[in-house]
């Protein structure tokens, strides 16, 4: 639906306006007050971890640090679990580090703000399946797709415990939209023939093994959400398909998908010092998150 204009607040419900304001506040904390946060800005990485932990606790959940060391420095994944009556687990995750030289408002302050907002909304619900919200450390280079990537360590711990993870959803750079023609690019030119060339949609990506999860997620999202969405299950060798924490779960045999605004294929501030909070479209970002709330309700089953 190119040109569909939803950039005004009128299309947001009262709940979505509250949600949008939470997203604005949390992206500002991560992408402006804290700013660049990674192993070369270690005190800032710790500040981000503390912020996430206290936000989760304020939501009424009990945060737990899943930690490991790099060069003697503690690296913390932060998780909060809502136990279901069913031992199967759904993981909703986002990385909280930023790439060197960038404040990471969209990549991935947006994903973390979404995880926090969703954690608040599920904190008082009783899911059937177990639900875990996780903020991952060290997604960006030089740890990207290595055994020191935070989500890889985390997924390894899950595997070792025999956790039955039926779905992992990675929220990766989800706050930038454009109505400008040809604002959307693709890793291979052929894809542009099948998908929109205006960057006003949210994307869903999975590998072939995660096709069923991808289809279900997209069909629920499309029933509920006012935002256009596109998605595909693609071979993981296509550039971009594996570029986030869902990859770590694939590597451990779990199904996973990524929700993304397509990051480098749309957002010119990707991995730049200019990835600041003012670049995001918070109305559409809120529609992504409220749509995902409904997806998660369906995936886990909620009794009240
Ligand atoms: Zn990222």
PDB file of N, CA and C in Angstrom, residues 121-156:
ATOM      1  N   UNK A 121       3.495  -4.890  29.198  1.00  0.00           N
ATOM      2  CA  UNK A 121       2.126  -5.287  28.847  1.00  0.00           C
ATOM      3  C   UNK A 121       1.811  -6.744  29.169  1.00  0.00           C
ATOM      4  N   UNK A 122       2.838  -7.576  29.264  1.00  0.00           N
ATOM      5  CA  UNK A 122       2.583  -8.984  29.590  1.00  0.00           C
ATOM      6  C   UNK A 122       2.839  -9.311  31.059  1.00  0.00           C
ATOM      7  N   UNK A 123       3.363  -8.344  31.813  1.00  0.00           N
ATOM      8  CA  UNK A 123       3.787  -8.628  33.190  1.00  0.00           C
ATOM      9  C   UNK A 123       2.645  -9.130  34.072  1.00  0.00           C
ATOM     10  N   UNK A 124       1.442  -8.666  33.799  1.00  0.00           N
ATOM     11  CA  UNK A 124       0.317  -9.093  34.628  1.00  0.00           C
ATOM     12  C   UNK A 124      -0.589 -10.093  33.919  1.00  0.00           C
ATOM     13  N   UNK A 125      -0.107 -10.625  32.822  1.00  0.00           N
ATOM     14  CA  UNK A 125      -0.897 -11.636  32.112  1.00  0.00           C
ATOM     15  C   UNK A 125      -0.395 -13.029  32.471  1.00  0.00           C
ATOM     16  N   UNK A 126      -1.271 -14.006  32.321  1.00  0.00           N
ATOM     17  CA  UNK A 126      -0.862 -15.391  32.538  1.00  0.00           C
ATOM     18  C   UNK A 126      -0.826 -16.117  31.197  1.00  0.00           C
ATOM     19  N   UNK A 127       0.359 -16.268  30.617  1.00  0.00           N
ATOM     20  CA  UNK A 127       0.435 -16.963  29.331  1.00  0.00           C
ATOM     21  C   UNK A 127       0.347 -18.480  29.515  1.00  0.00           C
ATOM     22  N   UNK A 128      -0.091 -19.157  28.480  1.00  0.00           N
ATOM     23  CA  UNK A 128      -0.087 -20.624  28.508  1.00  0.00           C
ATOM     24  C   UNK A 128       1.338 -21.125  28.304  1.00  0.00           C
ATOM     25  N   UNK A 129       1.943 -20.727  27.188  1.00  0.00           N
ATOM     26  CA  UNK A 129       3.359 -21.058  27.007  1.00  0.00           C
ATOM     27  C   UNK A 129       4.200 -20.066  27.798  1.00  0.00           C
ATOM     28  N   UNK A 130       5.406 -20.479  28.144  1.00  0.00           N
ATOM     29  CA  UNK A 130       6.313 -19.599  28.881  1.00  0.00           C
ATOM     30  C   UNK A 130       6.846 -18.516  27.942  1.00  0.00           C
ATOM     31  N   UNK A 131       6.917 -17.310  28.481  1.00  0.00           N
ATOM     32  CA  UNK A 131       7.324 -16.157  27.683  1.00  0.00           C
ATOM     33  C   UNK A 131       8.588 -15.561  28.286  1.00  0.00           C
ATOM     34  N   UNK A 132       9.570 -15.326  27.438  1.00  0.00           N
ATOM     35  CA  UNK A 132      10.806 -14.704  27.916  1.00  0.00           C
ATOM     36  C   UNK A 132      11.129 -13.465  27.105  1.00  0.00           C
ATOM     37  N   UNK A 133      11.405 -12.390  27.824  1.00  0.00           N
ATOM     38  CA  UNK A 133      11.888 -11.168  27.194  1.00  0.00           C
ATOM     39  C   UNK A 133      13.380 -11.078  27.481  1.00  0.00           C
ATOM     40  N   UNK A 134      14.183 -10.905  26.434  1.00  0.00           N
ATOM     41  CA  UNK A 134      15.629 -10.916  26.618  1.00  0.00           C
ATOM     42  C   UNK A 134      16.280  -9.755  25.876  1.00  0.00           C
ATOM     43  N   UNK A 135      17.165  -9.045  26.582  1.00  0.00           N
ATOM     44  CA  UNK A 135      18.011  -8.030  25.947  1.00  0.00           C
ATOM     45  C   UNK A 135      19.413  -8.627  25.826  1.00  0.00           C
ATOM     46  N   UNK A 136      19.919  -8.677  24.596  1.00  0.00           N
ATOM     47  CA  UNK A 136      21.200  -9.329  24.329  1.00  0.00           C
ATOM     48  C   UNK A 136      22.330  -8.314  24.226  1.00  0.00           C
ATOM     49  N   UNK A 137      23.481  -8.722  24.719  1.00  0.00           N
ATOM     50  CA  UNK A 137      24.691  -7.910  24.613  1.00  0.00           C
ATOM     51  C   UNK A 137      25.478  -8.358  23.358  1.00  0.00           C
ATOM     52  N   UNK A 138      26.362  -7.490  22.883  1.00  0.00           N
ATOM     53  CA  UNK A 138      27.373  -7.868  21.876  1.00  0.00           C
ATOM     54  C   UNK A 138      26.830  -8.536  20.621  1.00  0.00           C
ATOM     55  N   UNK A 139      25.854  -7.881  20.013  1.00  0.00           N
ATOM     56  CA  UNK A 139      25.396  -8.373  18.701  1.00  0.00           C
ATOM     57  C   UNK A 139      26.281  -7.826  17.586  1.00  0.00           C
ATOM     58  N   UNK A 140      26.785  -6.618  17.804  1.00  0.00           N
ATOM     59  CA  UNK A 140      27.501  -5.924  16.728  1.00  0.00           C
ATOM     60  C   UNK A 140      28.938  -6.449  16.585  1.00  0.00           C
ATOM     61  N   UNK A 141      29.582  -6.163  15.446  1.00  0.00           N
ATOM     62  CA  UNK A 141      30.985  -6.531  15.279  1.00  0.00           C
ATOM     63  C   UNK A 141      31.837  -5.965  16.419  1.00  0.00           C
ATOM     64  N   UNK A 142      32.898  -6.636  16.823  1.00  0.00           N
ATOM     65  CA  UNK A 142      33.494  -7.834  16.211  1.00  0.00           C
ATOM     66  C   UNK A 142      32.862  -9.151  16.685  1.00  0.00           C
ATOM     67  N   UNK A 143      31.773  -9.080  17.436  1.00  0.00           N
ATOM     68  CA  UNK A 143      31.199 -10.308  18.002  1.00  0.00           C
ATOM     69  C   UNK A 143      30.123 -10.917  17.119  1.00  0.00           C
ATOM     70  N   UNK A 144      29.601 -10.111  16.201  1.00  0.00           N
ATOM     71  CA  UNK A 144      28.538 -10.518  15.276  1.00  0.00           C
ATOM     72  C   UNK A 144      28.815 -11.893  14.652  1.00  0.00           C
ATOM     73  N   UNK A 145      27.852 -12.799  14.851  1.00  0.00           N
ATOM     74  CA  UNK A 145      27.932 -14.164  14.305  1.00  0.00           C
ATOM     75  C   UNK A 145      29.223 -14.896  14.683  1.00  0.00           C
ATOM     76  N   UNK A 146      29.642 -14.671  15.951  1.00  0.00           N
ATOM     77  CA  UNK A 146      30.750 -15.445  16.516  1.00  0.00           C
ATOM     78  C   UNK A 146      30.247 -16.081  17.817  1.00  0.00           C
ATOM     79  N   UNK A 147      31.029 -17.020  18.379  1.00  0.00           N
ATOM     80  CA  UNK A 147      30.608 -17.621  19.659  1.00  0.00           C
ATOM     81  C   UNK A 147      30.572 -16.632  20.826  1.00  0.00           C
ATOM     82  N   UNK A 148      31.103 -15.416  20.650  1.00  0.00           N
ATOM     83  CA  UNK A 148      31.048 -14.407  21.720  1.00  0.00           C
ATOM     84  C   UNK A 148      29.872 -13.451  21.576  1.00  0.00           C
ATOM     85  N   UNK A 149      29.057 -13.665  20.566  1.00  0.00           N
ATOM     86  CA  UNK A 149      27.843 -12.861  20.404  1.00  0.00           C
ATOM     87  C   UNK A 149      26.906 -13.188  21.569  1.00  0.00           C
ATOM     88  N   UNK A 150      26.336 -12.169  22.206  1.00  0.00           N
ATOM     89  CA  UNK A 150      25.533 -12.406  23.409  1.00  0.00           C
ATOM     90  C   UNK A 150      24.426 -13.416  23.205  1.00  0.00           C
ATOM     91  N   UNK A 151      23.696 -13.277  22.110  1.00  0.00           N
ATOM     92  CA  UNK A 151      22.580 -14.195  21.878  1.00  0.00           C
ATOM     93  C   UNK A 151      23.048 -15.606  21.579  1.00  0.00           C
ATOM     94  N   UNK A 152      24.264 -15.739  21.010  1.00  0.00           N
ATOM     95  CA  UNK A 152      24.806 -17.081  20.745  1.00  0.00           C
ATOM     96  C   UNK A 152      25.102 -17.777  22.070  1.00  0.00           C
ATOM     97  N   UNK A 153      25.698 -17.035  23.008  1.00  0.00           N
ATOM     98  CA  UNK A 153      25.966 -17.583  24.338  1.00  0.00           C
ATOM     99  C   UNK A 153      24.642 -17.974  25.008  1.00  0.00           C
ATOM    100  N   UNK A 154      23.672 -17.069  24.915  1.00  0.00           N
ATOM    101  CA  UNK A 154      22.367 -17.303  25.551  1.00  0.00           C
ATOM    102  C   UNK A 154      21.686 -18.542  24.968  1.00  0.00           C
ATOM    103  N   UNK A 155      21.645 -18.633  23.639  1.00  0.00           N
ATOM    104  CA  UNK A 155      20.987 -19.776  22.987  1.00  0.00           C
ATOM    105  C   UNK A 155      21.713 -21.078  23.335  1.00  0.00           C
ATOM    106  N   UNK A 156      23.040 -20.990  23.506  1.00  0.00           N
ATOM    107  CA  UNK A 156      23.812 -22.163  23.912  1.00  0.00           C
ATOM    108  C   UNK A 156      23.411 -22.640  25.303  1.00  0.00           C
TER     109      UNK A 156
END
